[in-house]
Coordinates of C-alpha atoms and ligand atoms in Angstrom, one line a residue:
M68 CA 127.6 97.0 134.7
S69 CA 124.8 96.7 132.2
A70 CA 121.4 98.2 132.0
A71 CA 120.0 94.9 130.9
P72 CA 117.3 93.6 133.2
G73 CA 118.5 90.6 135.1
A74 CA 122.0 91.8 135.3
G75 CA 121.6 92.6 138.9
G76 CA 120.8 89.0 139.7
L77 CA 123.7 87.8 137.7
L78 CA 126.1 90.2 139.4
A79 CA 124.9 88.9 142.8
N80 CA 125.7 85.4 141.6
V81 CA 129.2 86.4 140.4
L82 CA 130.0 88.1 143.7
S83 CA 128.8 85.3 145.9
E84 CA 130.7 82.8 143.7
A85 CA 133.9 84.9 144.1
R86 CA 133.3 85.2 147.9
D87 CA 132.9 81.5 148.4
L88 CA 135.7 80.4 146.1
L89 CA 138.2 82.8 147.6
S90 CA 136.9 82.3 151.2
C91 CA 136.7 86.0 152.0
E92 CA 134.3 88.3 153.7
H93 CA 133.8 90.9 151.0
A94 CA 133.2 90.9 147.3
M95 CA 132.3 94.0 145.3
V96 CA 132.5 95.7 141.9
V97 CA 133.7 99.3 141.8
F98 CA 132.5 101.2 138.7
P99 CA 134.4 104.1 137.3
P100 CA 132.8 107.6 137.6
D101 CA 130.0 108.4 135.2
Q102 CA 129.7 111.7 133.3
D103 CA 128.6 113.4 136.5
G104 CA 131.6 112.2 138.4
V105 CA 129.6 109.8 140.5
T106 CA 131.2 106.5 141.3
T107 CA 129.2 103.4 142.2
T108 CA 130.2 100.5 144.3
V109 CA 128.0 97.4 144.3
A110 CA 128.9 95.0 147.2
L111 CA 127.4 91.8 148.3
G112 CA 125.9 92.1 151.8
P113 CA 126.0 89.3 154.4
D114 CA 122.4 88.4 153.5
G115 CA 123.4 87.8 149.8
E116 CA 121.7 91.0 148.7
L117 CA 123.4 93.6 146.6
R118 CA 124.2 96.9 148.3
R119 CA 124.7 99.8 146.1
H120 CA 126.8 102.8 147.2
E121 CA 127.1 105.9 145.1
G122 CA 129.6 108.6 145.9
T123 CA 131.2 111.6 144.3
D124 CA 134.6 110.7 145.8
V125 CA 136.5 110.1 142.6
R126 CA 139.6 109.0 144.6
A127 CA 137.7 105.8 145.5
I128 CA 138.5 104.6 142.0
D129 CA 142.2 105.2 142.5
H130 CA 142.2 102.4 145.0
V131 CA 141.3 99.9 142.4
A132 CA 142.7 101.5 139.2
C133 CA 145.2 99.2 137.5
D134 CA 145.9 97.6 134.2
A135 CA 146.7 94.1 135.4
P136 CA 145.2 92.2 138.4
L137 CA 146.5 93.4 141.8
L138 CA 147.4 91.3 144.7
L139 CA 147.2 93.3 148.0
P140 CA 148.3 90.9 150.7
R141 CA 147.7 91.4 154.4
G142 CA 150.6 93.2 156.1
T143 CA 152.2 94.4 152.8
R144 CA 155.1 96.9 153.1
D145 CA 154.4 98.4 149.7
P146 CA 153.2 102.0 150.4
E147 CA 151.0 102.1 147.3
A148 CA 149.4 98.8 148.2
R149 CA 148.9 100.0 151.7
S150 CA 147.1 103.1 150.6
R151 CA 144.9 101.1 148.2
L152 CA 143.9 98.8 151.1
A153 CA 143.2 101.8 153.3
G154 CA 141.1 103.4 150.7
L155 CA 139.1 100.2 150.2
G156 CA 138.8 99.7 154.0
L157 CA 140.1 96.1 153.7
R158 CA 142.9 94.2 155.4
D159 CA 143.8 92.3 152.2
A160 CA 142.4 92.2 148.7
V161 CA 142.6 91.0 145.1
V162 CA 141.5 93.3 142.3
V163 CA 140.8 92.4 138.7
P164 CA 140.5 95.5 136.5
P165 CA 137.7 95.9 133.9
S166 CA 140.2 95.3 131.1
A167 CA 141.0 91.9 132.4
S168 CA 137.4 90.9 132.9
A169 CA 135.7 91.3 129.5
G170 CA 132.1 92.1 130.2
I171 CA 132.3 93.8 133.6
S172 CA 132.8 97.5 133.2
G173 CA 134.0 97.9 136.8
A174 CA 136.8 96.4 138.9
L175 CA 136.0 93.2 140.6
V176 CA 137.3 93.2 144.2
V177 CA 137.4 90.6 147.0
G178 CA 138.8 91.3 150.4
D179 CA 139.3 90.2 154.0
R180 CA 140.3 86.6 153.8
L181 CA 138.5 84.2 156.2
G182 CA 139.6 81.1 158.0
D183 CA 143.0 79.2 158.1
V184 CA 144.7 80.6 155.1
R185 CA 146.3 83.8 156.2
T186 CA 146.0 85.9 153.1
F187 CA 145.7 85.9 149.3
N188 CA 148.4 84.6 147.0
R189 CA 149.1 84.4 143.2
D190 CA 146.7 81.4 142.9
D191 CA 143.9 83.6 144.2
V192 CA 144.6 86.2 141.6
L193 CA 144.2 83.5 138.9
L194 CA 141.1 82.2 140.5
L195 CA 139.5 85.7 140.6
E196 CA 140.4 86.3 137.0
T197 CA 138.6 83.1 136.0
V198 CA 135.6 84.1 137.9
A199 CA 135.7 87.5 136.2
N200 CA 135.9 85.8 132.8
H201 CA 133.0 83.5 133.5
A202 CA 131.0 86.5 134.6
G203 CA 131.9 88.3 131.3
V204 CA 130.6 85.4 129.3
A205 CA 127.5 85.1 131.4
L206 CA 126.9 88.8 131.3
R207 CA 127.2 89.0 127.5
N208 CA 124.6 86.2 127.3
D209 CA 122.5 88.0 129.7
E210 CA 122.8 91.2 127.8
L211 CA 121.9 89.4 124.7
I212 CA 118.8 87.9 126.3
G213 CA 118.0 91.3 127.6
R214 CA 118.5 92.8 124.2
L215 CA 116.3 90.1 122.6
R216 CA 113.7 90.8 125.3
H217 CA 113.9 94.5 124.5
D218 CA 113.6 93.8 120.8
A219 CA 110.6 91.6 121.3
L220 CA 108.8 94.4 123.0
H221 CA 110.0 97.4 121.0
D222 CA 109.6 98.6 117.5
A223 CA 112.9 98.6 115.7
L224 CA 112.3 101.8 113.6
T225 CA 111.0 104.2 116.3
G226 CA 112.3 102.4 119.4
L227 CA 108.8 102.8 120.9
P228 CA 107.1 99.9 122.7
N229 CA 105.3 97.6 120.3
R230 CA 101.9 95.9 120.3
T231 CA 102.9 93.2 122.7
H232 CA 104.3 95.7 125.1
L233 CA 101.1 97.8 124.9
Q234 CA 99.0 94.7 125.5
R235 CA 101.0 94.0 128.7
G236 CA 100.6 97.6 129.8
V237 CA 96.9 97.5 129.1
T238 CA 96.5 94.2 131.0
A239 CA 98.4 95.7 134.0
A240 CA 96.3 98.9 133.9
L241 CA 93.0 96.9 133.7
A242 CA 94.2 94.8 136.7
D243 CA 94.7 98.0 138.6
V244 CA 91.2 99.2 137.7
A245 CA 89.7 95.8 138.7
A246 CA 91.5 95.9 142.0
G247 CA 90.4 99.4 142.7
R248 CA 93.9 100.8 142.6
A249 CA 93.1 103.0 139.6
P250 CA 89.8 104.8 138.8
G251 CA 89.9 103.8 135.1
A252 CA 92.1 103.6 132.0
A253 CA 92.0 104.9 128.5
V254 CA 93.4 103.5 125.2
M255 CA 93.7 105.6 122.0
I256 CA 94.6 104.3 118.6
L257 CA 95.9 106.8 116.1
D258 CA 96.3 106.3 112.4
L259 CA 97.9 108.8 110.0
D260 CA 95.8 110.0 107.2
E261 CA 98.3 110.6 104.4
F262 CA 101.0 108.1 105.2
K263 CA 100.5 105.9 102.2
E264 CA 100.9 109.0 99.9
V265 CA 104.1 110.0 101.5
N266 CA 105.5 106.4 101.2
D267 CA 104.4 106.1 97.6
T268 CA 105.5 109.5 96.4
L269 CA 108.6 110.2 98.5
G270 CA 109.8 106.7 99.1
H271 CA 110.2 104.4 102.1
H272 CA 113.2 106.3 103.4
Q273 CA 111.1 109.4 103.8
G274 CA 108.2 107.3 105.1
D275 CA 110.5 106.0 107.8
A276 CA 111.7 109.4 108.7
L277 CA 108.1 110.6 109.0
L278 CA 107.2 107.7 111.3
I279 CA 110.2 108.5 113.6
E280 CA 109.2 112.1 113.7
V281 CA 105.6 111.2 114.5
G282 CA 106.7 108.8 117.3
A283 CA 108.8 111.6 118.8
R284 CA 106.0 114.2 118.6
L285 CA 103.4 111.9 120.1
T286 CA 105.8 110.9 123.0
A287 CA 106.4 114.6 123.7
A288 CA 102.7 115.4 123.5
V289 CA 101.7 112.6 125.9
G290 CA 104.5 113.4 128.4
R291 CA 104.0 111.8 131.7
A292 CA 100.3 111.2 131.3
G293 CA 100.8 107.9 129.5
S294 CA 102.9 105.9 127.1
V295 CA 103.1 105.8 123.3
S296 CA 103.6 102.6 121.3
R297 CA 103.7 101.8 117.6
L298 CA 101.4 99.0 116.5
G299 CA 102.8 98.7 113.0
G300 CA 102.5 100.6 109.8
D301 CA 101.3 104.1 110.5
E302 CA 99.3 103.0 113.6
F303 CA 100.2 104.2 117.0
A304 CA 98.6 103.7 120.4
V305 CA 98.6 105.7 123.6
L306 CA 97.8 104.2 127.0
L307 CA 96.6 106.5 129.8
P308 CA 96.8 104.0 132.7
A309 CA 95.1 105.7 135.6
T310 CA 92.4 108.0 134.6
A311 CA 88.6 108.2 134.6
D312 CA 88.5 111.8 133.4
E313 CA 87.0 111.8 130.0
D314 CA 87.8 115.5 129.5
H315 CA 91.4 114.8 130.3
V316 CA 91.5 111.9 127.8
F317 CA 90.0 114.1 125.1
A318 CA 92.5 116.9 125.9
V319 CA 95.4 114.5 125.4
A320 CA 93.8 113.2 122.2
R321 CA 93.5 116.7 120.8
A322 CA 97.0 117.5 121.8
L323 CA 98.2 114.4 119.8
V324 CA 96.4 115.6 116.7
Q325 CA 97.6 119.1 117.3
A326 CA 101.2 117.9 117.6
L327 CA 101.0 116.3 114.2
R328 CA 99.5 119.4 112.6
Q329 CA 102.9 121.1 112.3
P330 CA 104.3 120.3 108.8
V331 CA 107.2 117.9 108.8
P332 CA 110.2 118.7 106.6
L333 CA 110.8 115.7 104.3
D334 CA 113.1 115.7 101.3
G335 CA 113.0 119.5 101.0
L336 CA 109.2 119.6 101.2
W337 CA 106.9 120.5 104.1
V338 CA 104.5 117.7 104.4
E339 CA 101.3 118.0 106.5
I340 CA 99.9 115.0 108.2
G341 CA 96.5 114.5 109.7
A342 CA 95.5 111.7 112.0
S343 CA 92.4 109.9 113.1
V344 CA 92.1 108.9 116.8
G345 CA 89.8 106.4 118.4
I346 CA 89.4 106.3 122.1
A347 CA 88.1 103.5 124.4
L348 CA 87.7 103.8 128.1
A349 CA 87.8 101.1 130.8
P350 CA 85.8 100.0 132.6
E351 CA 82.9 101.6 130.5
H352 CA 83.7 100.1 127.1
A353 CA 85.5 97.0 128.1
T354 CA 87.3 95.3 131.0
E355 CA 89.6 93.0 129.0
T356 CA 92.6 93.9 127.0
A357 CA 91.6 92.6 123.6
A358 CA 88.1 94.0 123.8
L359 CA 89.4 97.4 124.9
L360 CA 91.9 97.6 122.0
K361 CA 89.3 96.4 119.6
S362 CA 86.9 99.2 120.7
A363 CA 89.5 101.8 120.3
D364 CA 90.2 100.4 116.8
L365 CA 86.6 100.6 115.8
A366 CA 86.4 104.1 117.0
M367 CA 89.5 105.0 115.0
Y368 CA 88.0 103.5 111.8
D369 CA 84.8 105.4 112.4
A370 CA 86.8 108.6 112.8
K371 CA 88.7 107.9 109.6
S372 CA 85.7 107.0 107.5
S373 CA 83.7 110.0 108.6
T374 CA 84.8 113.4 109.7
G375 CA 88.3 112.4 110.9
G376 CA 89.7 113.8 114.1
V377 CA 88.9 112.3 117.5
R378 CA 86.2 109.7 118.1
L379 CA 85.0 108.0 121.3
Y380 CA 83.9 104.4 121.1
D381 CA 80.2 103.8 120.8
P382 CA 78.7 100.3 121.1
D383 CA 76.7 100.9 117.9
L384 CA 79.9 100.9 116.0
H385 CA 80.3 97.3 116.8
A386 CA 77.1 96.4 115.1
T387 CA 78.0 98.5 112.0
S388 CA 81.4 96.9 111.7
T389 CA 80.0 93.4 112.0
R390 CA 77.5 94.2 109.3
R391 CA 80.2 95.6 107.1
L392 CA 82.4 92.5 107.6
T393 CA 79.6 90.1 106.7
L394 CA 78.9 92.3 103.7
V395 CA 82.5 92.1 102.6
S396 CA 82.6 88.3 102.8
E397 CA 79.3 88.0 101.0
L398 CA 80.4 90.4 98.3
R399 CA 83.6 88.4 97.8
A400 CA 81.5 85.3 97.3
A401 CA 79.0 87.1 95.1
L402 CA 81.8 88.3 92.8
H403 CA 82.8 84.7 92.2
D404 CA 79.4 83.0 92.0
G405 CA 78.0 85.3 89.5
S406 CA 75.4 87.1 91.6
V407 CA 77.1 90.4 90.8
V408 CA 75.8 91.3 87.3
V409 CA 75.6 94.2 84.9
H410 CA 72.5 96.0 83.9
V411 CA 72.3 98.5 81.1
Q412 CA 70.5 101.8 80.6
P413 CA 70.0 103.2 77.1
K414 CA 71.2 106.7 76.0
A415 CA 69.5 108.3 73.1
E416 CA 69.7 111.4 70.8
P417 CA 66.9 113.6 72.0
A418 CA 65.7 114.8 68.6
S419 CA 65.4 111.4 66.9
G420 CA 65.1 109.2 70.0
R421 CA 67.7 106.9 68.4
V422 CA 69.6 104.8 71.0
V423 CA 73.3 105.1 70.4
G424 CA 74.7 103.5 73.4
V425 CA 74.1 102.2 77.0
E426 CA 75.6 102.8 80.4
A427 CA 76.6 99.7 82.3
L428 CA 75.3 99.8 85.9
V429 CA 76.4 97.1 88.3
R430 CA 73.9 95.2 90.4
W431 CA 74.1 92.6 93.2
E432 CA 71.4 90.1 93.6
H433 CA 71.6 89.3 97.3
P434 CA 69.8 86.1 98.5
E435 CA 68.0 87.9 101.3
R436 CA 68.1 91.6 100.5
G437 CA 67.2 91.4 96.8
W438 CA 68.8 93.9 94.5
V439 CA 71.5 95.8 96.3
P440 CA 72.2 99.2 94.6
P441 CA 75.8 100.0 93.7
D442 CA 75.9 103.0 96.1
D443 CA 75.6 100.4 98.9
F444 CA 78.4 98.0 97.9
V445 CA 80.8 99.8 95.6
P446 CA 82.2 101.8 98.6
V447 CA 82.5 98.4 100.5
A448 CA 84.4 97.0 97.6
E449 CA 86.7 100.1 97.5
R450 CA 87.6 99.7 101.2
S451 CA 88.1 96.0 101.2
G452 CA 90.3 95.5 98.2
L453 CA 87.6 94.0 96.1
L454 CA 87.2 96.9 93.7
G455 CA 89.7 95.6 91.2
V456 CA 87.8 92.3 90.8
L457 CA 84.5 94.2 90.6
T458 CA 85.8 96.6 87.8
S459 CA 87.2 93.6 85.9
R460 CA 83.8 91.8 86.1
V461 CA 81.9 94.9 84.8
L462 CA 84.4 95.7 82.0
D463 CA 84.5 92.0 80.9
A464 CA 80.7 91.6 80.9
S465 CA 80.2 95.0 79.2
L466 CA 82.6 94.3 76.3
R467 CA 81.4 90.8 75.9
A468 CA 77.8 92.1 75.5
C469 CA 79.0 94.8 73.2
A470 CA 80.7 92.3 70.9
H471 CA 77.6 90.1 71.1
W472 CA 75.3 93.0 70.0
R473 CA 77.7 93.9 67.2
A474 CA 77.6 90.4 65.9
S475 CA 73.8 90.7 65.6
G476 CA 74.0 94.0 63.9
L477 CA 73.5 96.3 66.8
D478 CA 76.4 98.8 66.9
L479 CA 76.1 100.4 70.4
G480 CA 78.6 102.1 72.5
I481 CA 78.9 101.1 76.2
A482 CA 79.9 103.2 79.1
V483 CA 81.5 101.8 82.3
N484 CA 81.9 103.7 85.5
L485 CA 85.3 103.9 87.2
S486 CA 85.8 104.6 90.9
T487 CA 88.4 106.8 92.4
R488 CA 90.4 103.7 93.3
S489 CA 90.3 102.4 89.8
L490 CA 92.1 105.6 88.6
Q491 CA 94.9 104.8 91.0
D492 CA 95.2 101.2 89.9
P493 CA 98.3 100.9 87.7
T494 CA 97.1 97.7 86.1
L495 CA 93.9 99.2 84.7
V496 CA 95.3 100.5 81.4
D497 CA 96.7 97.1 80.4
E498 CA 93.6 95.3 81.5
V499 CA 91.4 97.6 79.4
A500 CA 93.7 97.0 76.4
E501 CA 93.6 93.3 76.9
L502 CA 89.8 93.1 77.2
L503 CA 89.2 95.2 74.1
L504 CA 91.5 92.8 72.2
R505 CA 89.9 89.7 73.7
H506 CA 86.4 90.7 72.8
D507 CA 87.5 92.4 69.6
V508 CA 85.6 95.6 70.3
P509 CA 86.8 98.9 68.7
A510 CA 88.2 101.1 71.4
D511 CA 85.9 104.0 70.6
R512 CA 82.8 101.9 71.5
L513 CA 84.0 101.9 75.1
T514 CA 83.5 105.0 77.2
L515 CA 84.9 105.2 80.7
E516 CA 83.0 107.5 83.1
V517 CA 85.0 109.2 85.9
T518 CA 83.9 111.9 88.3
E519 CA 85.7 115.2 88.8
S520 CA 86.3 114.4 92.4
S521 CA 87.9 111.1 91.6
V522 CA 90.3 112.9 89.3
M523 CA 91.0 115.6 91.9
A524 CA 91.7 112.9 94.6
D525 CA 95.1 112.5 93.0
P526 CA 95.3 114.7 89.9
G527 CA 98.9 113.8 89.0
R528 CA 98.3 110.2 88.8
A529 CA 94.7 110.3 87.5
V530 CA 95.5 112.7 84.6
G531 CA 98.4 110.4 83.6
M532 CA 96.1 107.4 83.7
L533 CA 93.4 109.2 81.6
H534 CA 96.0 110.1 78.9
Q535 CA 97.1 106.4 78.7
L536 CA 93.5 105.3 78.4
R537 CA 92.8 107.9 75.8
G538 CA 96.0 106.6 74.1
L539 CA 94.2 103.3 73.7
G540 CA 91.4 105.1 71.8
V541 CA 88.9 104.7 74.6
R542 CA 86.4 107.6 75.1
L543 CA 86.4 109.4 78.4
S544 CA 83.5 111.1 80.1
I545 CA 83.2 113.3 83.2
D546 CA 80.3 112.0 85.3
D547 CA 78.2 113.9 87.7
F548 CA 79.3 117.2 86.1
G549 CA 78.4 120.3 88.1
T550 CA 78.6 118.8 91.5
G551 CA 82.4 118.9 91.9
Y552 CA 85.0 121.5 91.0
S553 CA 83.5 122.0 87.5
S554 CA 86.6 123.9 86.6
L555 CA 86.3 124.7 82.9
A556 CA 90.0 125.5 82.7
Y557 CA 90.8 122.1 84.1
L558 CA 88.3 120.3 81.9
Q559 CA 90.2 121.6 78.9
R560 CA 93.4 120.0 80.1
L561 CA 91.7 116.6 80.5
P562 CA 91.6 114.3 77.5
V563 CA 87.8 113.9 77.7
Q564 CA 85.2 113.7 75.0
E565 CA 82.0 113.9 77.0
V566 CA 80.4 115.5 80.1
K567 CA 77.4 114.1 81.9
I568 CA 75.3 116.8 83.6
D569 CA 74.5 115.6 87.1
R570 CA 71.0 114.2 87.6
S571 CA 70.3 116.8 90.3
F572 CA 70.3 119.6 87.7
I573 CA 68.2 117.7 85.3
S574 CA 65.5 116.6 87.7
A575 CA 65.3 120.3 88.8
L576 CA 64.9 121.6 85.3
G577 CA 61.1 121.6 85.5
R578 CA 61.2 123.8 88.7
G579 CA 63.8 126.5 88.7
A580 CA 65.1 129.0 86.3
D581 CA 68.6 128.8 87.9
D582 CA 69.0 125.2 86.8
V583 CA 67.8 125.9 83.3
A584 CA 70.6 128.5 83.1
I585 CA 73.2 126.1 84.4
V586 CA 72.2 123.3 82.1
R587 CA 72.1 125.7 79.2
A588 CA 75.6 127.0 80.1
I589 CA 77.0 123.5 80.3
V590 CA 75.5 122.5 76.9
D591 CA 76.9 125.7 75.3
L592 CA 80.3 125.0 77.0
G593 CA 80.3 121.5 75.6
R594 CA 79.7 122.7 72.1
H595 CA 82.4 125.3 72.5
L596 CA 85.0 122.8 73.7
G597 CA 83.9 120.1 71.2
L598 CA 82.5 117.8 73.9
D599 CA 79.4 115.7 73.8
V600 CA 77.0 116.6 76.6
V601 CA 74.8 113.9 78.1
A602 CA 71.9 114.7 80.4
E603 CA 71.1 111.9 82.8
G604 CA 68.0 111.5 85.0
V605 CA 65.5 112.6 82.4
E606 CA 62.2 111.6 83.9
D607 CA 59.6 113.3 81.9
Q608 CA 58.6 114.5 78.4
A609 CA 58.9 118.2 79.3
T610 CA 62.5 117.8 80.4
W611 CA 63.3 115.8 77.3
E612 CA 61.9 118.6 75.1
L613 CA 63.7 121.3 76.9
L614 CA 67.0 119.5 76.5
T615 CA 66.2 118.9 72.8
S616 CA 65.7 122.6 72.4
M617 CA 69.0 123.4 74.1
G618 CA 70.8 121.2 71.7
C619 CA 71.9 118.6 74.3
H620 CA 73.6 115.7 72.5
L621 CA 72.3 112.7 74.4
V622 CA 69.7 112.0 77.1
Q623 CA 69.4 109.1 79.5
G624 CA 66.8 108.5 82.2
W625 CA 63.6 106.7 83.2
H626 CA 61.6 108.6 80.6
L627 CA 63.5 106.5 78.0
A628 CA 64.1 103.4 80.1
R629 CA 65.3 102.1 83.4
A630 CA 68.4 100.0 83.6
M631 CA 67.6 96.4 82.5
P632 CA 69.4 93.1 82.4
M633 CA 71.8 93.0 79.4
Q634 CA 70.0 90.2 77.6
E635 CA 66.7 92.1 77.6
L636 CA 68.2 95.1 75.7
P637 CA 67.7 93.7 72.1
G638 CA 64.1 92.8 72.8
W639 CA 63.5 96.3 74.4
L640 CA 65.1 98.0 71.4
A641 CA 62.9 96.0 68.9
V642 CA 59.8 97.2 70.7
H643 CA 60.7 100.8 71.6
Q644 CA 63.0 102.0 68.8
P645 CA 61.2 103.6 65.9
A646 CA 61.7 101.8 62.7
R647 CA 64.6 103.4 60.8
G648 CA 65.6 104.3 57.3
H649 CA 69.1 103.9 56.0
D650 CA 70.1 107.3 57.2
G651 CA 69.2 106.3 60.8
L652 CA 66.3 108.7 61.0
P653 CA 62.8 107.5 61.9
V654 CA 60.8 106.6 58.8
Ligands
LIG280 P1 75.8 107.2 88.0 O1 77.0 106.9 87.2 O2 75.5 108.7 88.2 O3 74.6 106.4 87.5 C1 73.4 106.9 87.2 C2 72.4 106.5 88.3 O4 71.2 107.1 88.1 C3 72.1 105.0 88.3 O5 71.9 104.6 89.6 C4 70.8 105.0 87.5 O6 70.0 103.8 87.7 C5 70.2 106.2 88.0 N1 69.2 106.7 87.1 C6 69.1 106.6 85.8 N2 68.1 107.3 85.3 C7 67.4 107.9 86.3 C8 66.3 108.7 86.4 O7 65.6 109.1 85.4 N3 65.9 109.1 87.6 C9 66.6 108.8 88.7 N4 66.2 109.2 89.9 N5 67.7 108.0 88.7 C10 68.1 107.5 87.5 P2 72.6 103.3 90.1 O8 72.6 102.2 89.1 O9 72.0 103.0 91.5 O10 74.1 103.7 90.3 C11 74.5 104.6 91.2 C12 75.9 104.9 91.1 O11 76.7 103.7 91.3 C13 76.3 105.3 89.7 O12 76.0 106.7 89.5 C14 77.8 105.1 89.7 O13 78.5 106.1 90.3 C15 77.9 103.9 90.6 N6 78.1 102.7 89.7 C16 77.2 102.0 89.0 N7 77.7 100.9 88.4 C17 79.1 101.0 88.7 C18 80.2 100.2 88.3 O14 80.1 99.2 87.6 N8 81.4 100.5 88.8 C19 81.5 101.6 89.7 N9 82.7 101.8 90.1 N10 80.5 102.3 90.0 C20 79.3 102.1 89.5
LIG281 CA1 77.8 107.1 85.4
LIG282 CA1 76.1 110.4 87.1

């Protein structure tokens, strides 16, 4: 009839209506054989319940096979009618074939007339056809309702159960645990690591294909142990409804990750996908649906932001994530109320001590915590979508200050740090161009500092972006040089004018010969490639002198000055800069 839930109840109604209207003892639907040759008869029992009979006797269908409704009256002489009645085991019958009853895929049969009327006649045939048609309409509605119900609980792309479906499943599993019918339950939330890249580079079509493949692999990997659902985007969940065996749960989680490790063919490429999995167990971690899912979610985020792979929920995660959330909302407010400000740290030529520029370093003055260092909140901004605003603030404040200093006769360059995310932000180039114009600062007074690792995070995109920025006339600098790939060949291909030797090498200069050799090599390399070399983190006179002797172009560090509020810079320069002649050298 129809696989839709509720169809059984509807069929019982149709059959009992037919039985009552036609005053007969039996009403049934005979379905044609399925692909295995099994025929099904669903008959209404005396109690009003449906009786289902399955058989492999394909001849059964012959008794009801017809194109138009059949009237098989009691005592008929027609040999074909007699054989049909014999086959059905009825004294008399009316049959409406599937073709005449839109919606029912079997033949509707009533038989064994009751009471005063001796047997069926033409009017009874019409009556049964009407019943069949009603049933067809009702069934289509019911199917529609069933389909809607199915759609409401399933994901259209992968056909997997959706979040609502999962929630119901978890609730049922938790009820079993609470009632002692199951020893425990586990929920895992799984998030793909590189989905966004696939979607962005290969397109949504390939992204969809990947999700379908992932759904199929997860379903196969979980097997009978549990059920897989898709929560949306690239997030999937697995419910293991009756387990208290942590080892088993971990084994399933590892099997999931393993199943995704095989590369997926997409658009002629073999794409590898990783996944992060968070696990929460009931009753240990939570006994309510929302709390259990939330715990698995936190564990997944933790897995994602640290080592990846599989992570079990830990109550400490809750505190961390609450702290992070407050931090996000406080940072959002701070970016708007002006408590995120820019400090500057001078850079000087080591031989003369002349300050030629500054680096802009962002600071957050938090009402309770005081000055929060950028290493504590820039990553928060990166993860919460606030980085664009942050970078805009710093660029705007830096160029405004630069213009202001120029107006008072101080021609200083300013360097602004860019994060990995900024290098992937397609609006950055236009924004930089617009701000240079607005503040009327020559492009070569602005240096943008990027790290090697942020370039390597997405070299294709980052290199394109660097070329566009360079096209504006902006200077580019490789920050923290020496800590990343430090590939000289690569450096030559990047449109950069400066390298900043990482602080860790500079502060070690006084101690080890190795570091002296590295720093000397970088300075020589810079000269060879025509790049300016900046040493940052210069904390004492000895280091300063060593760098001077090596021919390092610029130095920056506490020995010269710490970062200071922008408005203090002119005053600081007036006190600390040696008086100068017209050639810029100390007099
Ligand atoms: P960075 O670009 O390597 O910045 C240099 C860091 O070294 C600064 O820390 C600076 O205060 C510190 N420093 C300067 N001289 C010395 C010294 O002689 N000794 C020692 N021990 N440290 C010194 P800060 O300001 O905490 O910045 C940390 C990092 O935060 C920066 O590292 C940079 O990567 C990031 N950052 C700072 N401002 C911004 C910004 O506006 N946007 C972005 N995206 N990142 C920023
Ligand atoms: Ca920097
Ligand atoms: Ca640095």
